Short mmCIF file of C-alpha atoms in Angstrom, two decimals:
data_model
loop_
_atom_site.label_atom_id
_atom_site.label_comp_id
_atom_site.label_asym_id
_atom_site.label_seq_id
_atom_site.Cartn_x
_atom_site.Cartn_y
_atom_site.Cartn_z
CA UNK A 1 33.55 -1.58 -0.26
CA UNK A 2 32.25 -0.86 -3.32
CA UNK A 3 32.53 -4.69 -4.95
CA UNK A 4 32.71 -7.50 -1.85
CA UNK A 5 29.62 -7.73 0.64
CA UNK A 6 32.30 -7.37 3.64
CA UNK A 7 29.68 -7.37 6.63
CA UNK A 8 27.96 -10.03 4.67
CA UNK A 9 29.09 -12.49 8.04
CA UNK A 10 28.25 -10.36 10.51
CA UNK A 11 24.94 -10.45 12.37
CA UNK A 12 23.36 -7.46 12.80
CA UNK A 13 19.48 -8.66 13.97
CA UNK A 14 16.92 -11.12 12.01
CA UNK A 15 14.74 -8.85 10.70
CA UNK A 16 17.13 -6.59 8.80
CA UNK A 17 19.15 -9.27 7.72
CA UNK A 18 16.09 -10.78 6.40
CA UNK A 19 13.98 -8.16 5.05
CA UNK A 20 16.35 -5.56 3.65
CA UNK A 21 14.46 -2.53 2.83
CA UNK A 22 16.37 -1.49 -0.37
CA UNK A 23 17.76 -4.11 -2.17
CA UNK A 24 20.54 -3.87 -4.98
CA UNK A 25 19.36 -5.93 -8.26
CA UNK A 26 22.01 -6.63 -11.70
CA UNK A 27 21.08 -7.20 -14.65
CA UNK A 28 23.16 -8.20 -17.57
CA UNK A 29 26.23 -6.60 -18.29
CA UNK A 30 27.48 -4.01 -15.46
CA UNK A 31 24.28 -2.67 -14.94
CA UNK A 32 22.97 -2.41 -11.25
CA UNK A 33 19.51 -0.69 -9.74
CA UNK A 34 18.01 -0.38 -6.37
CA UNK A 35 14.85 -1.46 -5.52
CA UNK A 36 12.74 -1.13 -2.52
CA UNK A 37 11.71 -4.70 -0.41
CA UNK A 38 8.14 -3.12 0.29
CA UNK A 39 6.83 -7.06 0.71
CA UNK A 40 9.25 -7.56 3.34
CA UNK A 41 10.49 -10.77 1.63
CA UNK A 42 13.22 -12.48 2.66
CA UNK A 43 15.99 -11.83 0.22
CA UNK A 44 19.95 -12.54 0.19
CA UNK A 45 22.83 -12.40 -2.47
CA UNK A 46 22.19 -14.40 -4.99
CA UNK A 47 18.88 -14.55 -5.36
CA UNK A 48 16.47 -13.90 -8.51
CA UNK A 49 13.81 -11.51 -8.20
CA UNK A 50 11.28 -9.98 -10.74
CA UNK A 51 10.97 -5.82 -10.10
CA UNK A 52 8.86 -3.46 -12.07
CA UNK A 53 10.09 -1.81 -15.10
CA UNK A 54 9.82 1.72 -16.14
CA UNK A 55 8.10 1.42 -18.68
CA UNK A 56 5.64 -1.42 -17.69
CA UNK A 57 5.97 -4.51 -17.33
CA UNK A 58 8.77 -6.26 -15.35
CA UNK A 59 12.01 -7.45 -15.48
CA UNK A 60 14.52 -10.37 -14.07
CA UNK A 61 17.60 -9.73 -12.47
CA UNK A 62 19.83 -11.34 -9.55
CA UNK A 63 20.52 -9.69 -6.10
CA UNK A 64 24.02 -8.21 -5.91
CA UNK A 65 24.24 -6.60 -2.44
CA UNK A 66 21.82 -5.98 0.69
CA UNK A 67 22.02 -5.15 3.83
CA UNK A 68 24.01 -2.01 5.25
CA UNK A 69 26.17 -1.48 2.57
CA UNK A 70 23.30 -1.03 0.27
CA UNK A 71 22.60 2.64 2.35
CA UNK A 72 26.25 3.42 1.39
CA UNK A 73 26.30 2.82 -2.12
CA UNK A 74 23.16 4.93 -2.30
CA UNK A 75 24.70 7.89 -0.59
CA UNK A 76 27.40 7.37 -2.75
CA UNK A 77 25.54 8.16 -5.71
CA UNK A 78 22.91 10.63 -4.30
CA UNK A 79 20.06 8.32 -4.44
CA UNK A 80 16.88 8.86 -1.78
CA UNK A 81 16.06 6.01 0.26
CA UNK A 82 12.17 7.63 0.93
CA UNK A 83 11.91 8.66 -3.09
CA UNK A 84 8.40 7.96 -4.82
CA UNK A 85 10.05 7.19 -8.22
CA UNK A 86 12.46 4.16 -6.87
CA UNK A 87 10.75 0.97 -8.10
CA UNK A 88 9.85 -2.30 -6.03
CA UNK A 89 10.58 -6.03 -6.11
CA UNK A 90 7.43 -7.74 -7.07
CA UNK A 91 8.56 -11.13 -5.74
CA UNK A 92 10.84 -14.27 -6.00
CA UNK A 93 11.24 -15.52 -9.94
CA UNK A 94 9.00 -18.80 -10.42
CA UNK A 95 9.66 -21.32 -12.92
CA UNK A 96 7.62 -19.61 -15.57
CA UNK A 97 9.52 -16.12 -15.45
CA UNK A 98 12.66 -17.95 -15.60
CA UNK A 99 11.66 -19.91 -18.91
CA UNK A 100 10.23 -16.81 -20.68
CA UNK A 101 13.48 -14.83 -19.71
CA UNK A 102 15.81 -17.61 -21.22
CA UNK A 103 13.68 -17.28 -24.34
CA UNK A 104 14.58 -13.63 -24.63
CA UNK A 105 17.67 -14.01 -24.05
CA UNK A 106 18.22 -16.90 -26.64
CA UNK A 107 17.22 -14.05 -28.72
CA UNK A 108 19.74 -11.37 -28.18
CA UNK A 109 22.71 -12.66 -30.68
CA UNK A 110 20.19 -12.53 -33.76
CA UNK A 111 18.43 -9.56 -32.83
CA UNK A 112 21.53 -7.79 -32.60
CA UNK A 113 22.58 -9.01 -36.13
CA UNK A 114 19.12 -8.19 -37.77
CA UNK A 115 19.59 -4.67 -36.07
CA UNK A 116 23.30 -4.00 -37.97
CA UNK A 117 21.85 -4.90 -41.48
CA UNK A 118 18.92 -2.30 -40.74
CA UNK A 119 21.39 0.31 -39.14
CA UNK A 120 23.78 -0.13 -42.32
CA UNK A 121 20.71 -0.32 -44.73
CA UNK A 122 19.66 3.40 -43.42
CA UNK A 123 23.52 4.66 -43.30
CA UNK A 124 24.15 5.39 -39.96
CA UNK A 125 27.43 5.94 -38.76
CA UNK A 126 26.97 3.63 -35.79
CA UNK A 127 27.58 0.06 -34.11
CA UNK A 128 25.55 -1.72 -32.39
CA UNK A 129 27.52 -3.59 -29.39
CA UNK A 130 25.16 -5.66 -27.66
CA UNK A 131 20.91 -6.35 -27.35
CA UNK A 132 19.35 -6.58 -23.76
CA UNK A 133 15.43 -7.91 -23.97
CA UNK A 134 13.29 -7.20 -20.82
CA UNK A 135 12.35 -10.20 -18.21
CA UNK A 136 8.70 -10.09 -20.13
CA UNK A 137 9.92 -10.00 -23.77
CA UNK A 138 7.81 -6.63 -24.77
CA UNK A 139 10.91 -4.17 -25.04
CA UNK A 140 14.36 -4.17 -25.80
CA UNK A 141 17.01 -2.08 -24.96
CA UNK A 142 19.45 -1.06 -27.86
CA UNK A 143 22.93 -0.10 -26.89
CA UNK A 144 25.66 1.36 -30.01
CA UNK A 145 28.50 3.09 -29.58
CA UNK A 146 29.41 5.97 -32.28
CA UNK A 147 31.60 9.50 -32.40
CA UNK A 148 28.89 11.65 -32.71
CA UNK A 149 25.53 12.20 -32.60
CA UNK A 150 22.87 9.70 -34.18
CA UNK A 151 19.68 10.86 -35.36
CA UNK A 152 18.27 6.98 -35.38
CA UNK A 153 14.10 8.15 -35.50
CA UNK A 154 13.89 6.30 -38.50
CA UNK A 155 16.40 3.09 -37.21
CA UNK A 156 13.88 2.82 -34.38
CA UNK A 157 10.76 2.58 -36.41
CA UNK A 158 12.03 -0.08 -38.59
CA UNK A 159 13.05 -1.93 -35.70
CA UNK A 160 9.95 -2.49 -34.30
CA UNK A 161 8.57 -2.73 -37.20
CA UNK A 162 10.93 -6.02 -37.53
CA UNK A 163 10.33 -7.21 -34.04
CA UNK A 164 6.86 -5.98 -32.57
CA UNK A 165 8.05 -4.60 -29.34
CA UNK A 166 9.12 -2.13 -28.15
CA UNK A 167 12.54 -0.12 -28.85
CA UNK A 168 15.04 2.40 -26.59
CA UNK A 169 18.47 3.34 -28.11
CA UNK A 170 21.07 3.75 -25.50
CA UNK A 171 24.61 5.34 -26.40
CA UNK A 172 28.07 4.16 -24.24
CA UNK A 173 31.45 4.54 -24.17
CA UNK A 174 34.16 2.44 -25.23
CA UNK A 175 34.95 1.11 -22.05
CA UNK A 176 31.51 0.11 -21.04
CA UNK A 177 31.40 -1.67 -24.35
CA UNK A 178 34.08 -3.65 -23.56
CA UNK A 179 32.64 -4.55 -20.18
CA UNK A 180 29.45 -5.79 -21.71
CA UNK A 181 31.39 -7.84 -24.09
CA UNK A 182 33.77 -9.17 -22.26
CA UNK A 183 37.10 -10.76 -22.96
CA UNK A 184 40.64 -11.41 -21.81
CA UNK A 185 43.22 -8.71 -20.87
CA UNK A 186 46.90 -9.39 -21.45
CA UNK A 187 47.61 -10.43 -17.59
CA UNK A 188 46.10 -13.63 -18.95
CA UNK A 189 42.81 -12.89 -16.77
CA UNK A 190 39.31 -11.94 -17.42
CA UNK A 191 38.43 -8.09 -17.80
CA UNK A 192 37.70 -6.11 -15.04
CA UNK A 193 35.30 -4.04 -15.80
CA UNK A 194 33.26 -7.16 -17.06
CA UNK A 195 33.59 -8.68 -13.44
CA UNK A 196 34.31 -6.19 -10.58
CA UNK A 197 35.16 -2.73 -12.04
CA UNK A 198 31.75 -0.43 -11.97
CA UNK A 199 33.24 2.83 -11.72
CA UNK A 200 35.21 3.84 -14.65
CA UNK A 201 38.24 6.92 -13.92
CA UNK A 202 40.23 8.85 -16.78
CA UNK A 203 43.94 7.33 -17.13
CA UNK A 204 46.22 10.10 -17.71
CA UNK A 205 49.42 8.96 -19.68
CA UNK A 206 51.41 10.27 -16.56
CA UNK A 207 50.21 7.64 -14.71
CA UNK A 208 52.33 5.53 -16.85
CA UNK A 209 55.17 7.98 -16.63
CA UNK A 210 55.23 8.01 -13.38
CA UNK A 211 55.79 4.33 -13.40
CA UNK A 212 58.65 4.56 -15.61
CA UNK A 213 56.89 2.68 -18.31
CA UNK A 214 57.40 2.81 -21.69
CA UNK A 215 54.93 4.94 -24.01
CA UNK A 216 53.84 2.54 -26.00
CA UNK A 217 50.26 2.84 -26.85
CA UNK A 218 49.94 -1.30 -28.23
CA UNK A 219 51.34 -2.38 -24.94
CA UNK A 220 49.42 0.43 -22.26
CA UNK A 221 46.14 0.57 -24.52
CA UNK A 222 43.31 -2.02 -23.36
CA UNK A 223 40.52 -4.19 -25.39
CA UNK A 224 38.51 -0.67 -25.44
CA UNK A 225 41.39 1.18 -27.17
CA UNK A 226 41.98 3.40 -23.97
CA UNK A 227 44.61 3.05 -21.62
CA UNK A 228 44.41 0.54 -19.10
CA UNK A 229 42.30 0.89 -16.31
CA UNK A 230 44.84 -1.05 -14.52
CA UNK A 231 47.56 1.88 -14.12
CA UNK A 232 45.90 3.38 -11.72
CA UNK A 233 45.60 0.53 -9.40
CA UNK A 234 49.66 1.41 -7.87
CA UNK A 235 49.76 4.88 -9.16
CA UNK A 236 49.29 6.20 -5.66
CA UNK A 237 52.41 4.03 -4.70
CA UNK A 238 54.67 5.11 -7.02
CA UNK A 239 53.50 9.17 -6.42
CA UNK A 240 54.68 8.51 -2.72
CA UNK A 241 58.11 7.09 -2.97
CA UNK A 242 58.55 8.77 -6.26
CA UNK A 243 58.98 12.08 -4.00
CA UNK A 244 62.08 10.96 -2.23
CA UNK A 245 64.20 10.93 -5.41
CA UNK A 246 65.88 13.62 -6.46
CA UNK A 247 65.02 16.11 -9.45
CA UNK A 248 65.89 14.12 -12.83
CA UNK A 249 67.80 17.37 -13.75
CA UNK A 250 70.56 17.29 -11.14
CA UNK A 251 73.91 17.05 -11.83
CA UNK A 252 77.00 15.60 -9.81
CA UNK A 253 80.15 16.75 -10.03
CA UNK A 254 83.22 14.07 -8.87
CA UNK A 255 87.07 14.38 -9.47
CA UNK A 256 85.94 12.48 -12.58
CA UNK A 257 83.75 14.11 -14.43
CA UNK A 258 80.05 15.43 -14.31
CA UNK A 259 77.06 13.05 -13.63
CA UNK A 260 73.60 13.13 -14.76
CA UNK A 261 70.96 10.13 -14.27
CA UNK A 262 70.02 8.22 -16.76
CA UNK A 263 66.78 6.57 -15.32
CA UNK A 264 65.85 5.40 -11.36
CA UNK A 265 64.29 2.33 -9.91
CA UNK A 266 61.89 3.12 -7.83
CA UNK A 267 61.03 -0.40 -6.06
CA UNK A 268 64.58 -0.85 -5.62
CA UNK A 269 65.32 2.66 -4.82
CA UNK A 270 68.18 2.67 -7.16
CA UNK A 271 69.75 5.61 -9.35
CA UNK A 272 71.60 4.95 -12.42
CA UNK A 273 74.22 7.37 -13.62
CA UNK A 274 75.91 8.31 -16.60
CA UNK A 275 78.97 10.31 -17.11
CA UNK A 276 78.40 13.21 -19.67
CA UNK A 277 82.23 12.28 -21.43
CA UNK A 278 81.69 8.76 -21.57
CA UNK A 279 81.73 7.41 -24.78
CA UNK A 280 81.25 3.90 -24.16
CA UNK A 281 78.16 5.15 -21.92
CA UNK A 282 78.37 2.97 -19.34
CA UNK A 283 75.75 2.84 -16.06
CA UNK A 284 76.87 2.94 -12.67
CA UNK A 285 73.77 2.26 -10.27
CA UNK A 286 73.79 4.19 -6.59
CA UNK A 287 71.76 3.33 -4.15
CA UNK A 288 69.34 6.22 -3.26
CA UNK A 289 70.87 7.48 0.05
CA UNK A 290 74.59 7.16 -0.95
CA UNK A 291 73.52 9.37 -3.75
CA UNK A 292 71.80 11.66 -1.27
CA UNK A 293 75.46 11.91 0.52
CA UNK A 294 76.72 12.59 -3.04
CA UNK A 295 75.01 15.53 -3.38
CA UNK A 296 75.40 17.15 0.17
CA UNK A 297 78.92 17.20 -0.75
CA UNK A 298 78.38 18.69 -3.72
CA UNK A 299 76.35 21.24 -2.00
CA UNK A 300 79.26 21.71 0.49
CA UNK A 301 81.89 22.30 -2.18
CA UNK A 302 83.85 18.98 -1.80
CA UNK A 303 83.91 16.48 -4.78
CA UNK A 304 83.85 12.82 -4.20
CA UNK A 305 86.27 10.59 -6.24
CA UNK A 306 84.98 8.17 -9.18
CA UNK A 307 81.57 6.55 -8.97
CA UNK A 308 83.33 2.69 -8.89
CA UNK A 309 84.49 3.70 -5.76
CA UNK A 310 81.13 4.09 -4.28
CA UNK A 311 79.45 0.81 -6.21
CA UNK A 312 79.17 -1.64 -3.03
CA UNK A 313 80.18 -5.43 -4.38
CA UNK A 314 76.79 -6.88 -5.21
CA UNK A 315 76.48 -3.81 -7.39
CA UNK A 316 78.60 -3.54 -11.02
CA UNK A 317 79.06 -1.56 -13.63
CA UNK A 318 76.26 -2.52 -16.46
CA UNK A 319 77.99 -4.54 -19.24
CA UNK A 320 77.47 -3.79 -22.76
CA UNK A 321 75.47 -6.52 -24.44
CA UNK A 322 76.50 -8.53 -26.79
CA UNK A 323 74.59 -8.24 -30.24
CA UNK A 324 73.28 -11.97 -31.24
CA UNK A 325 71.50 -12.53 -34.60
CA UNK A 326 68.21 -14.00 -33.88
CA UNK A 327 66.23 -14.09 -36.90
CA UNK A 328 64.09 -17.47 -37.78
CA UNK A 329 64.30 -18.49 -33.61
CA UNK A 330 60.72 -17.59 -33.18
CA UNK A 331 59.73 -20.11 -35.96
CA UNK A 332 57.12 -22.60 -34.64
CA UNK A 333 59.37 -25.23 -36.68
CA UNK A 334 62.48 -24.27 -35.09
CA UNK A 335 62.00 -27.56 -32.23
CA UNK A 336 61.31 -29.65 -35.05
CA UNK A 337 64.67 -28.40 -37.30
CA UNK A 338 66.72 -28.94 -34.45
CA UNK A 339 65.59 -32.20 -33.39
CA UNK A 340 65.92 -33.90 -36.55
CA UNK A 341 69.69 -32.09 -37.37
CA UNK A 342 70.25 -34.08 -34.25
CA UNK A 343 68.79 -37.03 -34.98
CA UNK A 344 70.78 -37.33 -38.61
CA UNK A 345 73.95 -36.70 -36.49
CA UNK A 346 73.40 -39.55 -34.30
CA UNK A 347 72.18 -41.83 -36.90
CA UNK A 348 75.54 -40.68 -38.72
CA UNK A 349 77.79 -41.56 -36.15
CA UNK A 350 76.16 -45.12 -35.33
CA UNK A 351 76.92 -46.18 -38.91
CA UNK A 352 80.19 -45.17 -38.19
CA UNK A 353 81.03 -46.83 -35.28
CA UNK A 354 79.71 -49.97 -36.81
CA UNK A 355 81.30 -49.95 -39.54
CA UNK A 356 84.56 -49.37 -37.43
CA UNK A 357 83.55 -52.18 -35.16
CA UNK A 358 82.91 -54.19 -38.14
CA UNK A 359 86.40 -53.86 -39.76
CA UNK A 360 88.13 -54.45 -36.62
CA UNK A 361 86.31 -58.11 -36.15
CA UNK A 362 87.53 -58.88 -39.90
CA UNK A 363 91.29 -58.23 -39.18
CA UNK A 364 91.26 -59.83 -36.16
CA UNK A 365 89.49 -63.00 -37.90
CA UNK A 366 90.44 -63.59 -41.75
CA UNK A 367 87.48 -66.08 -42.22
CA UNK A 368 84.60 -63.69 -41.08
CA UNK A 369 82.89 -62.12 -43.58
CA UNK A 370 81.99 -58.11 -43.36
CA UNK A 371 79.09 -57.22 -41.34
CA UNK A 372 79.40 -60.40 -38.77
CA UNK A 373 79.36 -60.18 -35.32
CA UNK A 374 79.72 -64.00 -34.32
CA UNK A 375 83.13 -65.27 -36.09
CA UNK A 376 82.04 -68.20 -36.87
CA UNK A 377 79.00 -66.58 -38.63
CA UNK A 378 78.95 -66.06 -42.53
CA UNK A 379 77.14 -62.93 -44.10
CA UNK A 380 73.82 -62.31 -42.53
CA UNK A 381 73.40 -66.18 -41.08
CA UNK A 382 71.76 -67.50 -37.95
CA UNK A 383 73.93 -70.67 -37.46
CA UNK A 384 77.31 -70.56 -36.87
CA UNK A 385 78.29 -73.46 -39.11
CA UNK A 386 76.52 -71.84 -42.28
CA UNK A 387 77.88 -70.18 -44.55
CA UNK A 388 76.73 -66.82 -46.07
CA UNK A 389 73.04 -66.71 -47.38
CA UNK A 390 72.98 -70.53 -47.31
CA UNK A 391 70.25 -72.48 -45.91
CA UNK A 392 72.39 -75.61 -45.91
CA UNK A 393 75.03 -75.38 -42.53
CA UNK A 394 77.27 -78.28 -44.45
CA UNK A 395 77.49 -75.53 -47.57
CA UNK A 396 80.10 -73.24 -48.31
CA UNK A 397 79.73 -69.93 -50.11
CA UNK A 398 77.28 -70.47 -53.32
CA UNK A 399 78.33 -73.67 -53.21
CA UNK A 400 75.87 -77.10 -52.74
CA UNK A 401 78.39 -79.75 -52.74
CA UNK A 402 80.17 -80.05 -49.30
CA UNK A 403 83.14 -81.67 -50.57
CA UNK A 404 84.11 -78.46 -52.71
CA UNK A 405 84.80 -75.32 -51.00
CA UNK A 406 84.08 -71.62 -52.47
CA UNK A 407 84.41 -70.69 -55.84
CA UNK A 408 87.07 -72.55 -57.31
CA UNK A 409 89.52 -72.89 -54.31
CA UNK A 410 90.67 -75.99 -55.60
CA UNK A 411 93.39 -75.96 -58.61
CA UNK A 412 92.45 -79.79 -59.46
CA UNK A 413 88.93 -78.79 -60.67
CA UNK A 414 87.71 -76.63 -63.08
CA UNK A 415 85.48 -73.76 -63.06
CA UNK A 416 82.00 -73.48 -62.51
CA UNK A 417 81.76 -77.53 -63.75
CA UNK A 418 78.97 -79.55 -61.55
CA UNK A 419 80.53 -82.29 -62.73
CA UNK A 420 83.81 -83.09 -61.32
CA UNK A 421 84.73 -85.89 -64.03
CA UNK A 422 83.56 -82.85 -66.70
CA UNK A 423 85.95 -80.93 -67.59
CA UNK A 424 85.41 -76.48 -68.17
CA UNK A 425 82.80 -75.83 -70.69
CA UNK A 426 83.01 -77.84 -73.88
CA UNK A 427 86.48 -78.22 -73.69
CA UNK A 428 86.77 -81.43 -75.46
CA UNK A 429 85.16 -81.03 -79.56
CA UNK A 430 84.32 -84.96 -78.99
CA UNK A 431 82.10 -84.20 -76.06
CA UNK A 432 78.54 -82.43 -77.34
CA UNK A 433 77.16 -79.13 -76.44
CA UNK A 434 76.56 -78.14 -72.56
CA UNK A 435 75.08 -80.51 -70.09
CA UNK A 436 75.10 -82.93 -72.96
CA UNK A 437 75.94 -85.74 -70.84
CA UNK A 438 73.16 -88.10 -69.38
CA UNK A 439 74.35 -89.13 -66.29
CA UNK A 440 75.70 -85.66 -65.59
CA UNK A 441 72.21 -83.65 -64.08
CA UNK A 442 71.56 -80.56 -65.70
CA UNK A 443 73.02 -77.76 -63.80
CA UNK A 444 69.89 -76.68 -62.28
CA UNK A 445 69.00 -79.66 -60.62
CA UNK A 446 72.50 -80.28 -58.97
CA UNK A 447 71.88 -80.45 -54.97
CA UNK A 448 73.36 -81.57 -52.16
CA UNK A 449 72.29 -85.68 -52.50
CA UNK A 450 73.41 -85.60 -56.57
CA UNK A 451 75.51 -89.15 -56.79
CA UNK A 452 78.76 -89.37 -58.03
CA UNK A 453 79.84 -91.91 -59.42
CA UNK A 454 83.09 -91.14 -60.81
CA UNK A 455 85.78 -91.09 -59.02
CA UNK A 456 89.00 -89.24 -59.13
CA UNK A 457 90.02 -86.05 -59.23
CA UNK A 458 89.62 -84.56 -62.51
CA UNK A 459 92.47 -83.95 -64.91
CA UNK A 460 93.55 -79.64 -64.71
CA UNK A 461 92.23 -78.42 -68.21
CA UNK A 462 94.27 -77.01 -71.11
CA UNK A 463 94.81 -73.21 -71.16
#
């Protein structure tokens, strides 16, 4: 009732729905003012007015809340309805309030900036959090935050000084400095006491207790430094079912040994227990009435038998966990490591596999070279009649002639002689020095459509 216009759909008559006498106006941040309709205009949520300031002047803000729930909120926090000092709404904002407000507002960020250098050039022990100008631009409202007092007389007259208008310092706490500012809590969502929460409570740390949280101050401690406003929201829950457990303190005696618990669950209305002798330490959970029956025989004189007798079947005995070293896994590279140890693996075993495919084609077929998939294919070729790295299908291996076969498979001619009628090199002293002979080609020039002449086979040189 205090946030969401709930009778906001419901028709009460035209003329009060219309012409609210007392209207609730916000301004920027969480602050909120009621104002009197004395024109009788015709206002709803939403809506930008222009009311009168209190210190001359006026001032912009947007309609929050009307109607019936507007009386409430003013009981609420003692404020008279027929009171001579509550302000008015002038009228509707026109185009030309709206500009000059913007303009002030445009203003606030370096204003506040200029105001820091001349709060830390006097050496005050204060921060200023956030700089509201009025609808007309002719004052400005200051707001800091600091432990103590401030004596800021001489802060104020240097700011107006710097900025011709006029000045009011206004001190808050922490947590309405944080709703002013704004932000993200750790539930991933926007603040709430910069969007709904106007009424700010203490937070006890029992409320957290109570809760069976941990007492952690980084994880219960807000944006403002305080605890979060947030524990409160179930407290009241958890006070109410928290009274059906048992005292923490109670112990319960079985044929065993003694019992003592060890921590509850109150949503699931579960009871762990712990013998005192245990030296492993092991948990056994109960659920809350069969540990209620527990202790009425206790309280009868009888002693029940072990606790595992008692566990129902979806319900075990809490195993011990197993310590795992996880240093370096919350490295942002860690994706990245394992992805490319993966990918070297894979790569790894292709070559492999090929090269095993690979030697299994050459035993199976003497002629293939290594490397060949097609068996009639030489090293690396295209055509199945070529030989390896020859561009020539008629040619064997490094060979241009197509009558002679690799590299000296023949034991008629000699080696490396592009001449078959020539014997090796310079075997003969009558014959001159290499490629001597004029109707042998030089050696470089030797192709596929070199004539020959001489026939024959060539005589098997002398060792």
């Amino acid at each position: 009732m205090d946030v969401y216009d709930w009778l906001s759909n419901i028709y009460v008559s035209e003329k009060a729905y219309n012409h609210p006498p007392v209207v609730e106006v916000k301004f920027k941040g969480t602050r909120k003012e009621y104002y009197k309709n004395s024109s009788n205009l015709e206002l709803e949520t939403g809506d930008a007015v222009v009311v009168e300031s209190s210190t001359g002047g006026w001032d912009l803000g947007y309609i929050s809340l009307s109607g019936d729930l507007v009386k409430l909120q003013m009981r609420k926090y003692k404020i008279d309805e027929n009171s001579p000092m509550m302000k008015k709404v002038m009228r509707r904002a026109l185009d030309n309030d709206m500009a000059r407000y913007e303009e002030g507002k445009n203003l606030e960020q370096e204003t506040m900036i200029k105001a820091r250098q001349i709060a830390y050039g006097v050496g005050l022990q204060m921060k200023i959090s956030d700089v509201e100008y009025q609808g007309d631009r002719t004052k400005a409202t200051f707001f800091y935050t600091a432990e103590g007092r401030v004596d800021f007389r001489e802060l104020i007259k240097n700011l107006a000084h710097s900025f011709r208008i006029k000045v009011e310092m206004r001190q808050i706490g922490l947590r309405q400095e944080a709703g002013r500012l704004g932000g993200i809590g750790s539930c991933g969502r926007e603040l709430c006491c910069s969007t709904w929460l106007t009424d700010f409570h203490s937070v006890p740390t029992t409320a957290a207790r109570y809760q069976n949280l941990f007492l952690n101050p980084l994880k219960l401690s807000g944006q403002c430094g305080r605890l979060k406003c947030c524990l409160n929201y179930e407290l009241d829950t958890y006070v109410e079912a928290i009274r059906e457990f048992p005292d923490e303190n109670i112990v319960l005696k079985t044929a065993k040994g003694d019992c003592r618990i060890e921590k509850t669950d109150i949503l699931k209305r579960i009871v762990w227990l712990k013998y005192f002798d245990d030296p492993a330490g092991k948990l056994f959970p109960l659920e809350l009435s069969k540990f209620k029956q527990l202790i009425e025989l206790n309280r009868d004189g009888i002693l029940p038998t072990e606790l595992e007798e008692h566990l129902s079947e979806a319900e075990a005995p809490v195993k011990e966990v197993e310590f795992k070293d996880t240093v370096g896994e919350e490295r942002l590279d860690r994706f990245d490591q394992k992805r490319k140890k993966k990918k070297n693996n894979n790569n790894n075993r292709n070559r492999r596999d090929q090269g095993h495919s690979q030697m299994q084609g050459n035993q199976s077929n003497p002629n293939q070279g290594p490397r060949n998939q097609n068996p009639n294919q030489g090293q690396r070729n295209q055509n199945p009649n070529q030989g390896p790295r020859n561009q020539n299908p008629n040619q064997g291996q490094k060979n241009q002639n197509p009558n002679q076969g690799p590299r000296n498979p023949n034991q008629n001619q000699g080696p490396r002689n592009p001449n078959p009628n020539q014997g090796p090199r310079n075997p003969n002293p009558d014959q001159g020095p290499r490629n001597d002979n004029r109707n042998n080609p030089p050696r470089n020039n030797r192709g596929n459509n070199r004539p020959n002449n001489q026939g024959g086979n060539p005589e098997k040189p002398d060792a």
